[in-house]
CSV table of C-alpha atoms and ligand atoms in Angstrom, one decimal:
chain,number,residue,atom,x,y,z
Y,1,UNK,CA,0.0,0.0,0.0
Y,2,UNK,CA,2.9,2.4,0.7
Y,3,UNK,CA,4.8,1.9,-2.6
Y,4,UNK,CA,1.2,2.1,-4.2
Y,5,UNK,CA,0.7,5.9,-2.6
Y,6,UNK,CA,4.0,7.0,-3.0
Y,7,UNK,CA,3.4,5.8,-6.9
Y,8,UNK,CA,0.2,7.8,-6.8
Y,9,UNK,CA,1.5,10.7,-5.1
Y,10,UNK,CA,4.7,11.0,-7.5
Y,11,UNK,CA,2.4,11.3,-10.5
Y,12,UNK,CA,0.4,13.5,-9.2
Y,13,UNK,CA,2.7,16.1,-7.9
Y,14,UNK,CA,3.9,16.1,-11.8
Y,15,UNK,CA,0.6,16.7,-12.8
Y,16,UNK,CA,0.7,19.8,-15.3
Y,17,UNK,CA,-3.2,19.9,-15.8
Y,18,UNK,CA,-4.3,20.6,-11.9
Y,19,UNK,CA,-7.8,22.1,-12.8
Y,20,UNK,CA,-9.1,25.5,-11.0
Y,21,UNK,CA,-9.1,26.4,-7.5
Y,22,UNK,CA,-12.4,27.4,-6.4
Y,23,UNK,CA,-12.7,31.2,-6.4
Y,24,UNK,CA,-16.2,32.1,-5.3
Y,25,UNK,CA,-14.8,31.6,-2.1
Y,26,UNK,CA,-12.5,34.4,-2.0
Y,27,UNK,CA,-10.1,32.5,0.9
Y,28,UNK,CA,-9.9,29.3,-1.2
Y,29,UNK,CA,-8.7,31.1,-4.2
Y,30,UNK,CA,-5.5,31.4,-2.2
Y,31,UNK,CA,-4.8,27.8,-1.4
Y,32,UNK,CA,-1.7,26.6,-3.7
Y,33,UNK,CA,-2.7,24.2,-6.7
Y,34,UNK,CA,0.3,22.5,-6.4
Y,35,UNK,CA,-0.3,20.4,-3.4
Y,36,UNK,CA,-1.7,16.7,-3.2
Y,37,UNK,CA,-2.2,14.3,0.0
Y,38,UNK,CA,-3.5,11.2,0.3
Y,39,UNK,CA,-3.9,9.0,3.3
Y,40,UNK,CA,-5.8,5.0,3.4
Y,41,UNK,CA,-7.3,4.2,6.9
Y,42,UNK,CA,-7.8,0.6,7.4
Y,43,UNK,CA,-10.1,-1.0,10.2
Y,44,UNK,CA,-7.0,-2.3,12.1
Y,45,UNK,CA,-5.6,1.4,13.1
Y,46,UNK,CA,-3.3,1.9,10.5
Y,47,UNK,CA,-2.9,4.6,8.0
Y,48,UNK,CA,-0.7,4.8,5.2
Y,49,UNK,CA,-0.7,8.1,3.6
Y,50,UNK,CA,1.8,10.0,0.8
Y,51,UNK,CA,2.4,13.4,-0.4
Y,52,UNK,CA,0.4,16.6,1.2
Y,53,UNK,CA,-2.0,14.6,3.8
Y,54,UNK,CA,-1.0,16.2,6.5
Y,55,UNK,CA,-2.2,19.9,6.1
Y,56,UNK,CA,-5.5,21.2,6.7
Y,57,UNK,CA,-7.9,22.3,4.3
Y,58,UNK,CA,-11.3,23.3,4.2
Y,59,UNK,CA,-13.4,20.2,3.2
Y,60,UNK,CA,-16.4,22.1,2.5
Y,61,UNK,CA,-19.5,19.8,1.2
Y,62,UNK,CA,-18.0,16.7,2.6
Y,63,UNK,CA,-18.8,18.1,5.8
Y,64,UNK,CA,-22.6,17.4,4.7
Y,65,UNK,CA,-21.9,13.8,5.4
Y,66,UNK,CA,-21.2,14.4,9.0
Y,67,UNK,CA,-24.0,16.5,9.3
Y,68,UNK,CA,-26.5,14.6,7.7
Y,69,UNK,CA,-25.3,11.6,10.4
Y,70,UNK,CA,-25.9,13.9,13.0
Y,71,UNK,CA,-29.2,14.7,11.7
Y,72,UNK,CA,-30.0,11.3,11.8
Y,73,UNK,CA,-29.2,10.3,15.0
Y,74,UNK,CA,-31.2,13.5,16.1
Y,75,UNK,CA,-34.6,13.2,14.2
Y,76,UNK,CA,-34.0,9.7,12.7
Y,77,UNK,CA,-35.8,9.1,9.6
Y,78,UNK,CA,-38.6,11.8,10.5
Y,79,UNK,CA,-35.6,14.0,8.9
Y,80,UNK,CA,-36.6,12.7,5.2
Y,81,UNK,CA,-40.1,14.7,5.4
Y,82,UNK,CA,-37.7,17.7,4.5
Y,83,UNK,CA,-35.0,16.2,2.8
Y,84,UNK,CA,-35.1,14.0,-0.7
Y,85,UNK,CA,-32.8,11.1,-1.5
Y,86,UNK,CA,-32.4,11.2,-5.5
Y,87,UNK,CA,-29.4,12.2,-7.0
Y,88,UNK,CA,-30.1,15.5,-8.8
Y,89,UNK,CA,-28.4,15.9,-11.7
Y,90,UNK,CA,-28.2,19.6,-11.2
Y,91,UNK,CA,-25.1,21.4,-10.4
Y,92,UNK,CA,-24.3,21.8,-6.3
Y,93,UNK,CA,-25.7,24.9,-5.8
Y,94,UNK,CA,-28.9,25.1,-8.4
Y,95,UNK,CA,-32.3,26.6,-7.5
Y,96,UNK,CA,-33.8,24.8,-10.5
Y,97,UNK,CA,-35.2,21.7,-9.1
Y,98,UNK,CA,-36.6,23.3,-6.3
Y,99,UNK,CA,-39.4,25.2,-8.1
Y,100,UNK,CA,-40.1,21.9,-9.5
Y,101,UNK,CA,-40.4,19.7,-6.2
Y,102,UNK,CA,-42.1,22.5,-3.6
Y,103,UNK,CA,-38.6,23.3,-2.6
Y,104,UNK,CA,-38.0,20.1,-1.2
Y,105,UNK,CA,-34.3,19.3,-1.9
Y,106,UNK,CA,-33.4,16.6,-3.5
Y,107,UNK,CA,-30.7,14.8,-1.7
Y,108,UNK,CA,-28.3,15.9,1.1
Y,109,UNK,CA,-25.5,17.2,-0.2
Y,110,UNK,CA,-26.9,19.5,-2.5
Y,111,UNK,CA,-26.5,22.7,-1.2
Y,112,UNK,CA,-30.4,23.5,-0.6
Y,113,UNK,CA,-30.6,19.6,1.1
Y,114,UNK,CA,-27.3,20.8,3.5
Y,115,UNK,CA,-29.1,24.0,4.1
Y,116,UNK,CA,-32.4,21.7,5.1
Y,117,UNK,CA,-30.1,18.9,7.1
Y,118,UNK,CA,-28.8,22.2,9.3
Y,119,UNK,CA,-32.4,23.8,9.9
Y,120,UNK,CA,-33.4,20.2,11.1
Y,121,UNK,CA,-30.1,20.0,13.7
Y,122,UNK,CA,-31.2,23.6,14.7
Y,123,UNK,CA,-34.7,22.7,16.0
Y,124,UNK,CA,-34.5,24.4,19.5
Y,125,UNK,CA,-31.2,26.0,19.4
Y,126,UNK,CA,-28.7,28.5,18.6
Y,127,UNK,CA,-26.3,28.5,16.4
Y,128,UNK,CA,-24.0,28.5,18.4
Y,129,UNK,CA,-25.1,25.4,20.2
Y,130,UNK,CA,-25.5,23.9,16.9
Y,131,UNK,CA,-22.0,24.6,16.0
Y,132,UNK,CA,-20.5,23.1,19.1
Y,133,UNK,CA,-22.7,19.9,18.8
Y,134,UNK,CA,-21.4,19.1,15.4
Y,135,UNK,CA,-17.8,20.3,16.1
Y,136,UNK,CA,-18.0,17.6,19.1
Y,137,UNK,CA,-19.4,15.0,16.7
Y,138,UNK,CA,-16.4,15.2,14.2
Y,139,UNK,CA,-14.1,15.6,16.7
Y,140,UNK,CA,-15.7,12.2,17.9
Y,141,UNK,CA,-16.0,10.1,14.6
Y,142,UNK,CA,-12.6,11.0,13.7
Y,143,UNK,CA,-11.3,10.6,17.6
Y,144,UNK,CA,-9.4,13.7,17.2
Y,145,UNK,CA,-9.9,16.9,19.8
Y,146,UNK,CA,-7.6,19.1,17.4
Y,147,UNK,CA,-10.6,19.9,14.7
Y,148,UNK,CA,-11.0,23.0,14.4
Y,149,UNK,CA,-13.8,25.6,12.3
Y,150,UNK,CA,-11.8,28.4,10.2
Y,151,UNK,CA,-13.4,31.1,11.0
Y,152,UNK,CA,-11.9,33.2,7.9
Y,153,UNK,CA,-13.2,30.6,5.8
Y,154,UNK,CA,-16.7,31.1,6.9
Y,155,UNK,CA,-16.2,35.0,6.9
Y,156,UNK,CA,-15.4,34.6,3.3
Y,157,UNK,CA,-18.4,33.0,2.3
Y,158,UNK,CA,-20.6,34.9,4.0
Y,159,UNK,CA,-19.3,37.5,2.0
Y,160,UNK,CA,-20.6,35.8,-0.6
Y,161,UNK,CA,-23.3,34.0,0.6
Y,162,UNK,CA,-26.2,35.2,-2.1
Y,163,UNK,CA,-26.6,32.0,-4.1
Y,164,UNK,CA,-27.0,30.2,-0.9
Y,165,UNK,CA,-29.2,33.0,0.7
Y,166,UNK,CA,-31.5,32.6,-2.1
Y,167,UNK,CA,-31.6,28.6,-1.7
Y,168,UNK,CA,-32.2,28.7,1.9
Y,169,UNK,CA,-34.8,32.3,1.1
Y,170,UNK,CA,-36.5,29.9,-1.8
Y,171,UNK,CA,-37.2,26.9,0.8
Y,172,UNK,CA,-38.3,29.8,3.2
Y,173,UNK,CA,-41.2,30.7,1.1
Y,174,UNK,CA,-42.0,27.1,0.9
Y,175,UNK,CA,-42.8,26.7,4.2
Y,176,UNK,CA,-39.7,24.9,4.3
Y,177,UNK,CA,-37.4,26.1,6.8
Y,178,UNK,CA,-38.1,26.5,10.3
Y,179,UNK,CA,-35.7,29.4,11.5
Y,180,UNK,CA,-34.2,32.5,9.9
Y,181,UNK,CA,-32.2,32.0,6.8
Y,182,UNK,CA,-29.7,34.1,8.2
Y,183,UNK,CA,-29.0,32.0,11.3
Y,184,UNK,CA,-28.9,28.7,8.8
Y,185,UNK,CA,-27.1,30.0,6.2
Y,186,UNK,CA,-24.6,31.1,8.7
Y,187,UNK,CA,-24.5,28.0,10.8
Y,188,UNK,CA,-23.8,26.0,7.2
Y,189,UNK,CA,-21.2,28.1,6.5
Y,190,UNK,CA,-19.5,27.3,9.7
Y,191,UNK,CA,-20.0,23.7,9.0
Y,192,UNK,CA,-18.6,24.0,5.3
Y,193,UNK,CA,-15.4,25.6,7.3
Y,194,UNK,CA,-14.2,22.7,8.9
Y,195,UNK,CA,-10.7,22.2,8.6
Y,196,UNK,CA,-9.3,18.6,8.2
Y,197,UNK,CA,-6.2,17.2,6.3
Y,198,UNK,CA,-6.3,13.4,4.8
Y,199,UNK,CA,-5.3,12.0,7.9
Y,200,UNK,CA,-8.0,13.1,9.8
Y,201,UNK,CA,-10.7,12.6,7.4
Y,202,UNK,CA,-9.8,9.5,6.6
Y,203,UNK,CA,-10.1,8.2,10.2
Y,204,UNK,CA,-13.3,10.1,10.4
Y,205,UNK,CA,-14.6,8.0,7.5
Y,206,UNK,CA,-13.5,4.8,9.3
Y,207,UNK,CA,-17.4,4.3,10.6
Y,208,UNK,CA,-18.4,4.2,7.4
Y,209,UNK,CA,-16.2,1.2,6.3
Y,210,UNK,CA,-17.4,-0.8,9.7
Y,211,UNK,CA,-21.0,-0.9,9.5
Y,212,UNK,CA,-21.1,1.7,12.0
Y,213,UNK,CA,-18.1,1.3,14.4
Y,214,UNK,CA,-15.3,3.0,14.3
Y,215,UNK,CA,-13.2,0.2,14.5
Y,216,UNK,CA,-10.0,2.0,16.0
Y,217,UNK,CA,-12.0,3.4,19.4
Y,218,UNK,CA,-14.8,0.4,19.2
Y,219,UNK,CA,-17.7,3.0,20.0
Y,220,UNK,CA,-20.5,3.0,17.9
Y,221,UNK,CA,-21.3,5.8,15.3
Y,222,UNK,CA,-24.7,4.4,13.9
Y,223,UNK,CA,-26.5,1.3,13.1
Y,224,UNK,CA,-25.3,-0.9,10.6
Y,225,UNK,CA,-28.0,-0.3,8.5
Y,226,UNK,CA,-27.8,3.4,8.5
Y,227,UNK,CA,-24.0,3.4,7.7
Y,228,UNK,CA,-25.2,1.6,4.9
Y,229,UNK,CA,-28.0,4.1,3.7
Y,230,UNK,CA,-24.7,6.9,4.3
Y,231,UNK,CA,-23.0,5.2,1.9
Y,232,UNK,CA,-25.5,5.2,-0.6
Y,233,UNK,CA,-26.0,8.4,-0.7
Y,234,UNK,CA,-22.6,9.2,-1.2
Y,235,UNK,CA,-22.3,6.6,-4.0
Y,236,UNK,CA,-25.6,8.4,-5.7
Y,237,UNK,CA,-25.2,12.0,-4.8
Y,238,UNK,CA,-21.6,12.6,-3.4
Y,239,UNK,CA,-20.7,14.6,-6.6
Y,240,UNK,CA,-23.3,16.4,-7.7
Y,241,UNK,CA,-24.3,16.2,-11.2
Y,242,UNK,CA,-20.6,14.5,-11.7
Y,243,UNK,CA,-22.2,11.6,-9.6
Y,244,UNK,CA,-22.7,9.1,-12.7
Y,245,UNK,CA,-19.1,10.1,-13.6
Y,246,UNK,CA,-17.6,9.1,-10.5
Y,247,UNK,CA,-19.6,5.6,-9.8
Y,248,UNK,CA,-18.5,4.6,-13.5
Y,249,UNK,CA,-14.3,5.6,-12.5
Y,250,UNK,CA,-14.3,5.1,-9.0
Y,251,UNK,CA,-16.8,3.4,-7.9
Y,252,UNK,CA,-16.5,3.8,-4.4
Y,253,UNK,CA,-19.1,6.3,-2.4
Y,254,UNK,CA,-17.5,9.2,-2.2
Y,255,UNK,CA,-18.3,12.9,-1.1
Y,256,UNK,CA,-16.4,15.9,-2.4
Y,257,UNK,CA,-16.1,19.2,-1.5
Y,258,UNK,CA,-14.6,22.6,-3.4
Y,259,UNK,CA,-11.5,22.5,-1.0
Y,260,UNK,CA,-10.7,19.7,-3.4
Y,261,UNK,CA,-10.6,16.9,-0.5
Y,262,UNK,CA,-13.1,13.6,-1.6
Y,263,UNK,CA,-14.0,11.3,1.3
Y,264,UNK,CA,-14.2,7.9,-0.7
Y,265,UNK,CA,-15.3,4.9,1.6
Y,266,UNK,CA,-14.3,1.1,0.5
Y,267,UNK,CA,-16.6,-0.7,3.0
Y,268,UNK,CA,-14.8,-3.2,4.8
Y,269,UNK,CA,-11.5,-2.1,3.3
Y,270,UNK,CA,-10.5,1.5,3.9
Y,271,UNK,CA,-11.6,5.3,4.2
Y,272,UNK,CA,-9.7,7.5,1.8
Y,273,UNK,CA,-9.2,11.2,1.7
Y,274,UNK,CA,-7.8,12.9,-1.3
Y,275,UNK,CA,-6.9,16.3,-1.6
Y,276,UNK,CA,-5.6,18.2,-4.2
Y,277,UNK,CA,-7.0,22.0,-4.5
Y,278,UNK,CA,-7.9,22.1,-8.8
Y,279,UNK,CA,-11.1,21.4,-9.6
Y,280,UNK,CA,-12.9,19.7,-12.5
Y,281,UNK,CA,-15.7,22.1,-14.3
Y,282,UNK,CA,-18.1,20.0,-12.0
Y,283,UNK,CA,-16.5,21.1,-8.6
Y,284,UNK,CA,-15.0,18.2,-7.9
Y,285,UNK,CA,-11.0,17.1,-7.5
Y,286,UNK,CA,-9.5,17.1,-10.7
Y,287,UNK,CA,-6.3,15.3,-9.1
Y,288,UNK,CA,-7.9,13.8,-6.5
Y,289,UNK,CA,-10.5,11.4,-8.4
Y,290,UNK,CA,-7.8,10.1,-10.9
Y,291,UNK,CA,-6.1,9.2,-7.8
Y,292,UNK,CA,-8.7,7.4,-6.2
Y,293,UNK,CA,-9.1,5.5,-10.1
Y,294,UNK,CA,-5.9,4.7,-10.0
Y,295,UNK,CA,-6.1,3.8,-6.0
Y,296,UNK,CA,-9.4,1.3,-7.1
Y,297,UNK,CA,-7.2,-0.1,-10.6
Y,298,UNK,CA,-4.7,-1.3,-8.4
Y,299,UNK,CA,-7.0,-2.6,-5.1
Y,300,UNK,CA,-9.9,-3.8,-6.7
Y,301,UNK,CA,-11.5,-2.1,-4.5
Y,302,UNK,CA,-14.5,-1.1,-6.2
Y,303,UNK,CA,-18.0,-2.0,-4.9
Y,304,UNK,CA,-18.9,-3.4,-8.6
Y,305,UNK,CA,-16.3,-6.2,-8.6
Y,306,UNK,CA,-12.5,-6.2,-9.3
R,401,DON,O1,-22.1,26.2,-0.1
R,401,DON,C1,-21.1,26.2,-0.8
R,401,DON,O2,-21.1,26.6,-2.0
R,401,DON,C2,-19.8,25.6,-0.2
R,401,DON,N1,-19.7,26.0,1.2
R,401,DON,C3,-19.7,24.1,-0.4
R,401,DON,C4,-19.9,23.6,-1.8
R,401,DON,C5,-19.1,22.4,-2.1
R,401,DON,O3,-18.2,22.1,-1.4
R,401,DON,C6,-19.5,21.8,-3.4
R,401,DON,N2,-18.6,20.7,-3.6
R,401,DON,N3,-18.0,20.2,-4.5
């Protein structure tokens, strides 16, 4: 597995077509495109990793998968009355389906579906409350008291938060959201500002693989079944409207985010984080995914067969 990374991380690194680093988000536009980490947790404790997988970045939309688990385990499956489980097709942060559906969200990890999965966590508190709970959740799942929110991050967005405002303002004349759009939009923005490197998110993923356990600490995340449902989500909506794309190269679940990290999940195998800052015109890793291909080539890890 180590020569494997260090093979994948060489050929990356000498990678002349990196993609574009997200720019909407003023901050991110700064990150350096040159950098790519990878790190493989396995269910016995160990993790191998290669190249840039120690450094924090801002994972962004894969931080929707440890929201929606919180969700979960708050409202249990009362929490699909607001939020849809179809992939969308539709780019990450479009309004269109919405008129369509009564501005129910499709899935998730859409942006207007994240928006929903924090207004359900927020039922009865601040944001601020809010904010802790899922900061103590992630620091849980990924046994790791060091995770941290960037707060610049989130200031940056917020700057730019009007395609979001209107998602969350749209569900809001639905009937849809229970507290100010303000308050949400600003508690999802905190969320989306997580910072992890490969390392941690990889162990953070480790549930995942182990129907439900994080196999280092033994504690159980969720039910077996639910990691399961997790996973299938992330196989059918992790990348947005680059969703098909991904199952047909990868074919792992995976969940990406415009940091450029993807949480892929092999289950009984591994969690892998990628990160590599370009993106692909979808939003997605450029770097990253052909790593995780070239990751699967090599494994047989895919969930389709070897
Ligand atoms: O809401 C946004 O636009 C960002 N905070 C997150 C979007 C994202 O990561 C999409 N992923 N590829």
């Amino acid at each position: 597995m180590q020569d494997l990374l260090n093979d994948i991380a060489g050929k990356m690194k000498l990678a002349t077509e990196r993609g574009q680093v997200a720019n909407y988000i003023p901050q991110l536009a700064h990150v350096d495109p040159q950098q790519f980490g990878i790190a493989v947790a396995t269910p016995d404790g160990q993790v191998f990793t290669a190249g840039d997988a120690h450094e924090p970045f801002s994972i962004q939309s894969i931080s929707k998968v440890f929201a929606l688990t919180l969700a979960l385990g708050k409202q249990g499956d009362s929490l699909w009355q607001y939020v849809g489980r179809e992939p969308s097709g539709d780019p990450f942060n479009s309004i269109v389906q919405l008129e369509h559906e009564s501005g129910k969200p499709r899935n998730p990890f859409i942006n207007a579906g994240a928006i929903a999965v924090v207004d359900a966590i927020m039922m009865g508190h601040e944001p601020k409350e809010v904010l802790a709970e899922l900061l103590n959740f992630v620091r849980f799942v990924a046994n790791d008291d060091s995770l941290y929110f960037d707060h610049e991050v989130a200031a940056s967005e917020l700057e730019h938060k009007h395609r979001n405002a209107s998602l969350a303002h749209f569900m809001k004349a639905f009937g849809r959201l229970h507290h100010e759009v303000d308050k949400v939009i600003g508690t999802y923005f905190h969320q989306c500002a997580l910072a992890m490197s490969c390392v941690q998110l990889a162990q953070a993923g480790l549930f995942l693989v182990a129907d439900g356990v994080n196999p280092v600490t033994g504690t159980r995340v969720v039910s077996a079944q639910r990691a399961r449902r997790i996973n299938s989500l992330m196989m059918m909506c992790g990348h947005y409207d680059g969703s098909g794309e991904f199952a047909f190269r990868v074919g792992l679940p995976g969940k990406s985010g415009v940091g450029g990290g993807i949480l892929a999940i092999a289950p009984a195998r591994a969690s892998i984080a990628v990160w590599s800052p370009g993106l692909d015109k979808i939003g997605n890793s450029l770097l990253g995914t052909r790593a995780l291909e070239m990751l699967v080539q090599e494994t047989g890890w895919s969930v389709f067969g070897h």
